[in-house]
Amino acid sequence: MIVLLPIRANAQSEDALGSFSPYSIYGIGDISSSGSAFNKMMGGVGIATRNNRHINFLNPAAISARDTLAFMADFGVEQKNSYFKEGNSKTLFNTFNMYDFVLSFPLYRSSALAVGITPFSDLGYDFSTRETNDDILANVGDAQYGYYGEGSIYSLFLSGAVTFWDRLSLGAEFIYYFGNLERHSTVDYENSSYRSWDIGTQHHVYGFTGKFGLQYEQKFSGDRSLIVGATYRMGTNLKGNKIRFAYASTSATIDTVRYDASTPSFRIADEIGVGVSFKKADKWTVEFNYLRSDWRNTGIDGITEFNKDIFKSSVLNSFRAGFEYVPNRYDVRYYMRRVAYRGGVYYNQSYYTMNGHNVGEIGITIGVTLPVFRFYNGINIGIDFGQRGGFGGVTMRERYFRFVVGFSLHDVWFQRPRYE
C-alpha cells in the first residue's frame, strides 16, 4: 500500500485548487465528465439522445435535433465535495467550477452549428509525507517530501450536423485542446545545513483533432422511436513546450540547478462510443452508452513525477445508463407535471492502472429540469453520488458528492408578431 493522501486532516489550504484528487497525479490528470447538466443527470448518456430542448454535444450528430429558428445556449457550474481514505490517512476537499458554455445556431432547414468550451482534464493534488527511515533520520534529521500539482486542459469545439430524410443525422466536430499542467516535488529538511529542493515540470500544450458522429432514428406508432448512435474522436499529439526545473534553496538563497525546455512527447488517445435509446416523444426516454479509449502507447507514462512504477496507462471503459420522465409537459394547471425527472448510473475503468489493478469508479445520478418563462428555458439541478477506488485491489478510496446547476436558454429568431 502506498499513501497518496496528505498527512494533515484537511487538505484545503490557502492555495485553492480548481480540482483536487490524489488520482490526478498521473498523466494528464482526471478526465472530466463531459456533457451538460442535462447529460450528467442521466448518468452521462447522450450518444443516442435527440432532444430539441437541450444542446447535446456528446454526439456531434445530435446538434441538428432542434427547432429550425431557435437560438440555444447552455452553461453550468458544479460543486464537488470529496472524501478520501487510504489506511489511516483521511482528507476532505471542496471545489467549485464552471464546466461548460455552449451556443447553438440554426443554419439551413435541418442543419445547425454549435460552439463551446468545456474542461477535458483537471490536475489538482497537494500532499506530503515524512521520512521514516531510521538511518536517514540519524544522519540528516527530519525530512518532509511534498507533491503538488495543478492545471487543466480545455476543449474548444465547433460542431456541425445535418439530418437526412428525417431519420439519419451526421455530424462533425473540430476540437482545439489547450492548457497548462504543472507538477512539483519538494524536499524540506529540518536541519538548516541541508538545502531544500523543488523539482518539477511545466507543460504548456495545445493540439487539434476531430470527432464524428451519427444517429439513426426508427419511428414507430404511438410516438415511439428507437435511436442508435455512434461517435469517433481521433487521437492527436499535443504540441507546445515542456520545461523541467530544479531549484535548491536555503533560508537566504535560491539556486537554479536545472532549467531546460523541450517538446512534449505524449498524445490524447482516440475514443469510440456507441449508444441506443428508446423513447416516447415528450414523455419518457431510456438510454445506454458504452465508450472505449486506449491510452496505452500514448507516452503519458513518462510525465508523472511521483513513483512512476505505481501507475501504468491502460484502456478506459465507460458504461452508462439513464432515463428521463415527464408526467405531462404541456400541463397548464400543475407545474410539477411539467418538470422533467432524470436519473442514471455509471461504471468507469480509468485510463490507468494502480499497482497493476484497474481503478474503478461507480456512481448514481438524479436530477430535474425546472421549466421557466416561455419556450423551452429551464434550470437543471442534479446530484451525483460516486466512489472511485476502494475495491478491486485498489486501496485508496474517493467518495464524492457533486451538485450541478445548469441553465438551458431557448429563444426563437425571426418570429413574426401575431398582433400589430
Coordinates of C-alpha atoms in Angstrom, one line a residue:
M1 CA 0.0 0.0 0.0
I2 CA 1.2 3.5 -0.8
V3 CA -0.3 6.5 0.9
L4 CA -1.1 9.3 -1.5
L5 CA -3.1 11.4 0.9
P6 CA -2.0 14.4 2.9
I7 CA -0.7 13.9 6.4
R8 CA -2.9 16.7 7.6
A9 CA -6.6 16.1 8.3
N10 CA -8.0 18.7 5.9
A11 CA -6.3 19.2 2.6
Q12 CA -8.0 22.5 1.9
S13 CA -5.4 25.3 2.1
E14 CA -4.9 28.9 1.3
D15 CA -3.7 27.9 -2.2
A16 CA -7.1 26.9 -3.6
L17 CA -7.1 24.3 -6.3
G18 CA -9.8 24.2 -9.0
S19 CA -9.7 20.5 -8.8
F20 CA -8.5 18.0 -6.2
S21 CA -7.9 14.3 -6.3
P22 CA -4.7 12.3 -5.5
Y23 CA -5.6 10.2 -8.5
S24 CA -5.0 13.2 -10.8
I25 CA -1.2 12.9 -10.1
Y26 CA -1.0 10.6 -13.1
G27 CA -0.8 11.5 -16.7
I28 CA -3.0 14.5 -17.8
G29 CA -5.0 14.4 -14.6
D30 CA -8.6 13.4 -14.1
I31 CA -10.5 13.2 -17.4
S32 CA -13.6 15.4 -16.9
S33 CA -17.1 14.1 -17.0
S34 CA -18.3 15.5 -20.3
G35 CA -21.7 16.9 -21.2
S36 CA -24.1 19.4 -19.8
A37 CA -26.2 19.1 -16.7
F38 CA -28.9 17.5 -18.9
N39 CA -26.4 14.6 -19.6
K40 CA -24.9 14.5 -16.2
M41 CA -28.3 13.9 -14.5
M42 CA -28.8 10.8 -16.7
G43 CA -25.5 9.1 -15.8
G44 CA -23.6 10.8 -18.6
V45 CA -25.6 9.3 -21.6
G46 CA -26.1 11.3 -24.8
I47 CA -24.7 9.4 -27.8
A48 CA -28.2 8.3 -28.8
T49 CA -30.1 11.3 -27.4
R50 CA -32.1 13.6 -29.7
N51 CA -33.9 16.4 -27.7
N52 CA -34.8 19.7 -29.1
R53 CA -35.0 21.4 -25.7
H54 CA -31.3 20.9 -24.8
I55 CA -27.9 21.2 -26.5
N56 CA -26.5 17.7 -26.5
F57 CA -22.8 18.0 -27.6
L58 CA -21.8 14.4 -26.6
N59 CA -22.6 13.4 -30.2
P60 CA -22.0 16.0 -33.0
A61 CA -24.9 14.5 -34.9
A62 CA -27.3 15.5 -32.1
I63 CA -26.8 19.2 -32.8
S64 CA -29.4 19.0 -35.6
A65 CA -32.1 18.0 -33.1
R66 CA -33.6 21.4 -32.6
D67 CA -36.2 23.9 -33.8
T68 CA -35.2 25.4 -37.1
L69 CA -35.5 29.1 -35.9
A70 CA -34.2 28.6 -32.4
F71 CA -31.2 30.1 -30.7
M72 CA -29.9 27.9 -27.8
A73 CA -27.4 28.4 -25.0
D74 CA -26.3 26.2 -22.1
F75 CA -23.9 26.8 -19.3
G76 CA -23.4 25.2 -15.9
V77 CA -21.5 25.1 -12.6
E78 CA -20.8 22.4 -10.1
Q79 CA -19.6 22.0 -6.6
K80 CA -17.8 18.8 -5.7
N81 CA -17.3 17.6 -2.1
S82 CA -14.7 14.8 -1.9
Y83 CA -13.7 12.5 1.0
F84 CA -10.5 10.4 0.6
K85 CA -9.3 7.5 2.7
E86 CA -6.3 5.2 2.5
G87 CA -5.3 3.2 5.6
N88 CA -5.4 5.6 8.5
S89 CA -5.0 8.7 6.3
K90 CA -8.1 10.8 5.6
T91 CA -8.7 14.1 3.9
L92 CA -11.6 16.3 2.7
F93 CA -11.8 18.8 -0.1
N94 CA -14.3 21.0 -1.8
T95 CA -14.1 22.6 -5.3
F96 CA -16.4 24.8 -7.3
N97 CA -16.0 25.2 -11.1
M98 CA -17.8 26.1 -14.3
Y99 CA -18.0 23.0 -16.6
D100 CA -19.5 24.1 -19.9
F101 CA -20.5 27.1 -22.0
V102 CA -22.2 26.2 -25.4
L103 CA -24.1 28.1 -28.0
S104 CA -26.1 26.6 -30.9
F105 CA -27.5 28.3 -34.0
P106 CA -29.6 27.1 -36.9
L107 CA -28.1 27.0 -40.4
Y108 CA -30.5 25.9 -43.1
R109 CA -33.5 23.7 -42.6
S110 CA -32.3 20.5 -40.9
S111 CA -28.7 21.7 -40.3
A112 CA -27.2 23.5 -37.3
L113 CA -23.9 24.7 -35.7
A114 CA -22.7 24.6 -32.1
V115 CA -19.7 26.2 -30.5
G116 CA -18.5 25.8 -26.9
I117 CA -15.8 25.2 -24.4
T118 CA -15.5 22.5 -21.7
P119 CA -12.7 21.1 -19.5
F120 CA -11.1 18.0 -20.9
S121 CA -8.9 17.1 -17.9
D122 CA -8.0 18.6 -14.5
L123 CA -4.9 18.3 -12.4
G124 CA -5.0 19.1 -8.7
Y125 CA -3.3 17.5 -5.7
D126 CA -1.3 18.6 -2.7
F127 CA 0.0 16.1 -0.2
S128 CA 3.2 15.3 1.9
T129 CA 4.9 12.5 3.7
R130 CA 7.7 12.4 6.3
E131 CA 10.9 10.4 6.3
T132 CA 10.6 7.2 8.3
N133 CA 13.9 5.5 7.6
D134 CA 15.9 5.4 10.8
D135 CA 19.3 5.6 9.1
I136 CA 18.3 8.8 7.2
L137 CA 16.8 10.3 10.3
A138 CA 20.0 9.7 12.2
N139 CA 22.2 11.2 9.6
V140 CA 20.3 14.2 8.2
G141 CA 17.4 14.7 10.7
D142 CA 13.7 15.0 9.9
A143 CA 12.7 15.5 6.2
Q144 CA 9.4 16.2 4.6
Y145 CA 8.5 15.3 1.0
G146 CA 5.8 17.2 -0.8
Y147 CA 3.9 16.7 -4.0
Y148 CA 1.9 19.5 -5.6
G149 CA 0.2 19.8 -9.0
E150 CA -2.3 22.0 -10.7
G151 CA -3.7 22.8 -14.1
S152 CA -6.2 21.9 -16.8
I153 CA -6.6 21.0 -20.4
Y154 CA -9.6 22.6 -22.1
S155 CA -11.6 21.6 -25.2
L156 CA -12.8 24.4 -27.5
F157 CA -15.0 22.9 -30.2
L158 CA -17.1 23.8 -33.3
S159 CA -19.7 21.3 -34.3
G160 CA -22.0 21.0 -37.4
A161 CA -24.7 18.5 -38.2
V162 CA -27.4 17.8 -40.8
T163 CA -30.4 15.4 -40.8
F164 CA -31.4 13.5 -43.9
W165 CA -34.9 12.0 -44.6
D166 CA -35.9 12.9 -41.0
R167 CA -34.1 9.8 -39.8
L168 CA -30.3 9.9 -40.4
S169 CA -28.2 12.6 -38.8
L170 CA -24.5 13.1 -39.4
G171 CA -22.2 15.4 -37.5
A172 CA -18.6 16.5 -37.4
E173 CA -16.6 18.5 -34.8
F174 CA -13.4 20.4 -34.8
I175 CA -11.6 20.4 -31.4
Y176 CA -8.8 22.6 -30.2
Y177 CA -7.1 21.5 -27.0
F178 CA -5.1 23.9 -24.9
G179 CA -3.9 24.2 -21.3
N180 CA -1.1 24.0 -18.7
L181 CA -0.1 21.3 -16.3
E182 CA 2.4 21.9 -13.5
R183 CA 3.9 19.5 -11.1
H184 CA 6.3 20.0 -8.1
S185 CA 8.2 17.5 -5.9
T186 CA 9.8 19.1 -2.9
V187 CA 12.2 18.0 -0.1
D188 CA 12.4 20.2 3.1
Y189 CA 15.0 19.4 5.8
E190 CA 14.6 20.4 9.4
N191 CA 18.4 20.7 9.6
S192 CA 19.2 24.1 8.0
S193 CA 22.7 22.9 6.9
Y194 CA 20.9 20.9 4.1
R195 CA 19.4 22.7 1.1
S196 CA 15.7 22.2 0.3
W197 CA 14.7 21.1 -3.2
D198 CA 11.9 21.9 -5.6
I199 CA 11.9 19.7 -8.7
G200 CA 9.2 19.5 -11.4
T201 CA 7.8 20.1 -14.8
Q202 CA 5.6 22.6 -16.6
H203 CA 3.7 21.5 -19.7
H204 CA 2.2 24.2 -21.9
V205 CA 0.2 22.3 -24.6
Y206 CA -2.1 22.6 -27.5
G207 CA -3.5 20.3 -30.2
F208 CA -6.1 19.8 -32.9
T209 CA -8.3 16.9 -33.6
G210 CA -11.8 15.9 -35.0
K211 CA -14.8 14.0 -33.9
F212 CA -17.5 12.4 -36.0
G213 CA -21.0 11.2 -35.1
L214 CA -24.1 9.7 -36.5
Q215 CA -27.6 8.9 -35.2
Y216 CA -30.4 6.9 -36.8
E217 CA -33.9 7.2 -35.6
Q218 CA -36.5 4.5 -36.4
K219 CA -40.0 5.7 -35.6
F220 CA -42.9 3.5 -34.6
S221 CA -46.6 4.1 -33.8
G222 CA -47.7 5.9 -30.7
D223 CA -44.9 8.5 -31.0
R224 CA -42.3 5.9 -30.0
S225 CA -38.9 5.6 -31.6
L226 CA -35.6 3.7 -31.4
I227 CA -32.4 5.7 -31.8
V228 CA -28.9 4.3 -32.3
G229 CA -25.8 6.5 -32.3
A230 CA -22.1 6.2 -32.6
T231 CA -19.1 8.6 -32.2
Y232 CA -15.4 8.5 -33.0
R233 CA -12.8 11.0 -31.8
M234 CA -9.4 10.9 -33.4
G235 CA -6.3 10.8 -31.3
T236 CA -3.8 13.6 -31.5
N237 CA -0.3 14.6 -30.5
L238 CA -0.1 17.5 -28.1
K239 CA 2.4 20.3 -29.1
G240 CA 3.8 23.2 -27.1
N241 CA 6.7 23.1 -24.7
K242 CA 7.8 21.2 -21.7
I243 CA 10.0 22.9 -19.0
R244 CA 12.0 20.8 -16.5
F245 CA 13.3 22.7 -13.5
A246 CA 15.2 22.1 -10.2
Y247 CA 15.8 24.7 -7.5
A248 CA 17.9 24.3 -4.4
S249 CA 17.4 26.8 -1.6
T250 CA 18.5 27.8 1.8
S251 CA 17.0 30.4 4.1
A252 CA 18.9 33.1 2.3
T253 CA 19.4 32.0 -1.4
I254 CA 17.7 30.1 -4.2
D255 CA 19.9 28.5 -6.9
T256 CA 18.6 27.3 -10.2
V257 CA 20.2 23.8 -10.7
R258 CA 18.3 22.9 -13.9
Y259 CA 16.0 24.7 -16.3
D260 CA 15.6 23.4 -19.8
A261 CA 12.8 23.3 -22.4
S262 CA 11.8 20.6 -24.8
T263 CA 8.8 19.4 -26.9
P264 CA 6.0 17.3 -25.2
S265 CA 6.1 13.7 -26.2
F266 CA 2.6 12.4 -25.4
R267 CA -0.8 12.4 -27.0
I268 CA -4.5 12.2 -26.4
A269 CA -5.9 8.8 -27.3
D270 CA -8.7 8.2 -29.7
E271 CA -12.2 7.3 -28.5
I272 CA -15.1 5.3 -29.8
G273 CA -18.6 5.4 -28.4
V274 CA -21.9 3.6 -29.1
G275 CA -25.4 4.2 -27.7
V276 CA -29.0 3.1 -28.0
S277 CA -32.1 4.7 -26.7
F278 CA -35.9 4.1 -26.8
K279 CA -38.3 6.9 -26.2
K280 CA -41.9 8.2 -26.4
A281 CA -41.9 11.8 -27.6
D282 CA -42.3 14.4 -24.8
K283 CA -42.9 11.6 -22.2
W284 CA -40.0 9.3 -21.4
T285 CA -36.6 8.1 -22.6
V286 CA -34.2 5.3 -21.6
E287 CA -30.7 5.1 -22.9
F288 CA -27.4 3.0 -22.7
N289 CA -23.9 4.1 -23.8
Y290 CA -20.5 2.5 -24.0
L291 CA -17.2 4.3 -24.6
R292 CA -13.7 2.9 -25.1
S293 CA -10.4 4.7 -25.3
D294 CA -7.0 3.0 -25.5
W295 CA -4.3 5.1 -23.7
R296 CA -1.5 2.6 -24.0
N297 CA 1.4 3.8 -26.1
T298 CA 0.4 7.4 -25.8
G299 CA 3.6 8.4 -23.9
I300 CA 1.8 9.6 -20.7
D301 CA 3.7 7.1 -18.5
G302 CA 6.7 9.4 -18.7
I303 CA 5.1 12.6 -17.4
T304 CA 4.3 11.7 -13.8
E305 CA 6.7 13.0 -11.1
F306 CA 5.6 10.6 -8.3
N307 CA 6.7 7.0 -8.3
K308 CA 6.3 6.1 -11.9
D309 CA 6.1 2.3 -11.1
I310 CA 2.8 2.7 -9.4
F311 CA 0.7 3.9 -12.4
K312 CA 0.6 2.5 -15.9
S313 CA -1.5 3.6 -18.9
S314 CA -4.4 1.3 -19.7
V315 CA -7.7 1.1 -21.6
L316 CA -10.6 3.4 -20.5
N317 CA -14.0 1.8 -20.5
S318 CA -17.2 3.5 -19.5
F319 CA -20.7 2.0 -19.2
R320 CA -23.6 4.4 -18.7
A321 CA -27.4 4.1 -18.4
G322 CA -30.0 6.8 -17.8
F323 CA -33.7 7.8 -18.1
E324 CA -36.0 10.8 -18.4
Y325 CA -39.6 11.0 -17.4
V326 CA -42.1 14.0 -17.8
P327 CA -45.6 13.4 -16.4
N328 CA -47.2 16.0 -18.7
R329 CA -45.0 18.5 -20.5
Y330 CA -48.0 20.7 -21.6
D331 CA -50.0 20.7 -18.3
V332 CA -51.2 24.2 -17.7
R333 CA -52.6 23.6 -14.1
Y334 CA -49.9 21.7 -12.3
Y335 CA -46.3 23.0 -12.6
M336 CA -44.7 19.8 -11.2
R337 CA -46.2 17.8 -14.0
R338 CA -44.2 19.8 -16.5
V339 CA -40.9 19.1 -14.6
A340 CA -38.5 16.6 -16.3
Y341 CA -37.3 13.9 -13.8
R342 CA -34.0 12.2 -14.6
G343 CA -31.7 9.5 -13.2
G344 CA -28.8 7.3 -14.2
V345 CA -25.9 5.0 -13.2
Y346 CA -22.4 4.6 -14.5
Y347 CA -19.3 2.5 -14.1
N348 CA -15.9 3.6 -15.4
Q349 CA -12.5 2.0 -15.6
S350 CA -9.8 4.7 -15.6
Y351 CA -7.2 5.2 -18.3
Y352 CA -4.5 3.9 -16.0
T353 CA -3.9 1.0 -13.6
M354 CA -2.6 1.4 -10.0
N355 CA -0.2 -1.2 -8.8
G356 CA -1.5 -3.4 -11.6
H357 CA -5.2 -3.0 -10.7
N358 CA -7.8 -1.3 -12.7
V359 CA -9.1 1.8 -11.0
G360 CA -12.9 1.5 -11.0
E361 CA -15.5 4.2 -10.4
I362 CA -19.2 3.8 -9.8
G363 CA -22.0 6.3 -9.3
I364 CA -25.6 7.2 -9.3
T365 CA -27.2 10.4 -10.5
I366 CA -30.6 12.1 -10.1
G367 CA -31.9 15.5 -11.2
V368 CA -34.7 17.6 -12.5
T369 CA -35.3 20.3 -15.1
L370 CA -37.5 23.2 -13.9
P371 CA -39.2 25.0 -16.7
V372 CA -39.1 28.8 -16.6
F373 CA -40.5 31.6 -18.7
R374 CA -41.6 30.7 -22.2
F375 CA -40.4 28.3 -24.8
Y376 CA -38.0 25.6 -23.5
N377 CA -36.0 27.6 -21.0
G378 CA -35.1 25.6 -17.9
I379 CA -32.9 25.3 -14.8
N380 CA -31.2 21.9 -14.5
I381 CA -30.4 20.7 -11.0
G382 CA -28.6 17.4 -10.4
I383 CA -26.8 15.4 -7.8
D384 CA -24.1 12.8 -8.4
F385 CA -23.0 10.3 -5.7
G386 CA -20.0 8.3 -6.6
Q387 CA -16.9 6.3 -5.4
R388 CA -13.6 5.7 -7.1
G389 CA -11.2 3.0 -5.9
G390 CA -11.6 1.2 -2.6
F391 CA -12.4 -2.1 -4.4
G392 CA -10.9 -4.4 -7.0
G393 CA -7.5 -4.4 -5.3
V394 CA -7.2 -0.5 -5.1
T395 CA -6.8 0.6 -1.5
M396 CA -7.2 4.3 -1.9
R397 CA -10.9 5.3 -1.8
E398 CA -12.5 8.5 -3.0
R399 CA -16.2 9.2 -2.2
Y400 CA -17.7 12.3 -3.7
F401 CA -20.9 14.3 -4.0
R402 CA -21.4 16.6 -6.9
F403 CA -24.1 19.2 -7.0
V404 CA -24.6 20.6 -10.6
V405 CA -26.7 23.5 -11.8
G406 CA -27.2 24.2 -15.5
F407 CA -29.1 26.8 -17.4
S408 CA -30.8 26.0 -20.7
L409 CA -31.8 29.0 -22.7
H410 CA -34.0 28.9 -25.8
D411 CA -35.4 31.7 -28.0
V412 CA -36.9 31.9 -31.4
W413 CA -35.4 34.2 -34.1
F414 CA -37.3 35.9 -36.9
Q415 CA -40.7 35.3 -35.4
R416 CA -43.4 37.5 -36.8
P417 CA -45.5 39.2 -34.2
R418 CA -49.0 37.8 -34.1
Y419 CA -50.6 41.2 -33.5
E420 CA -49.5 44.7 -34.5

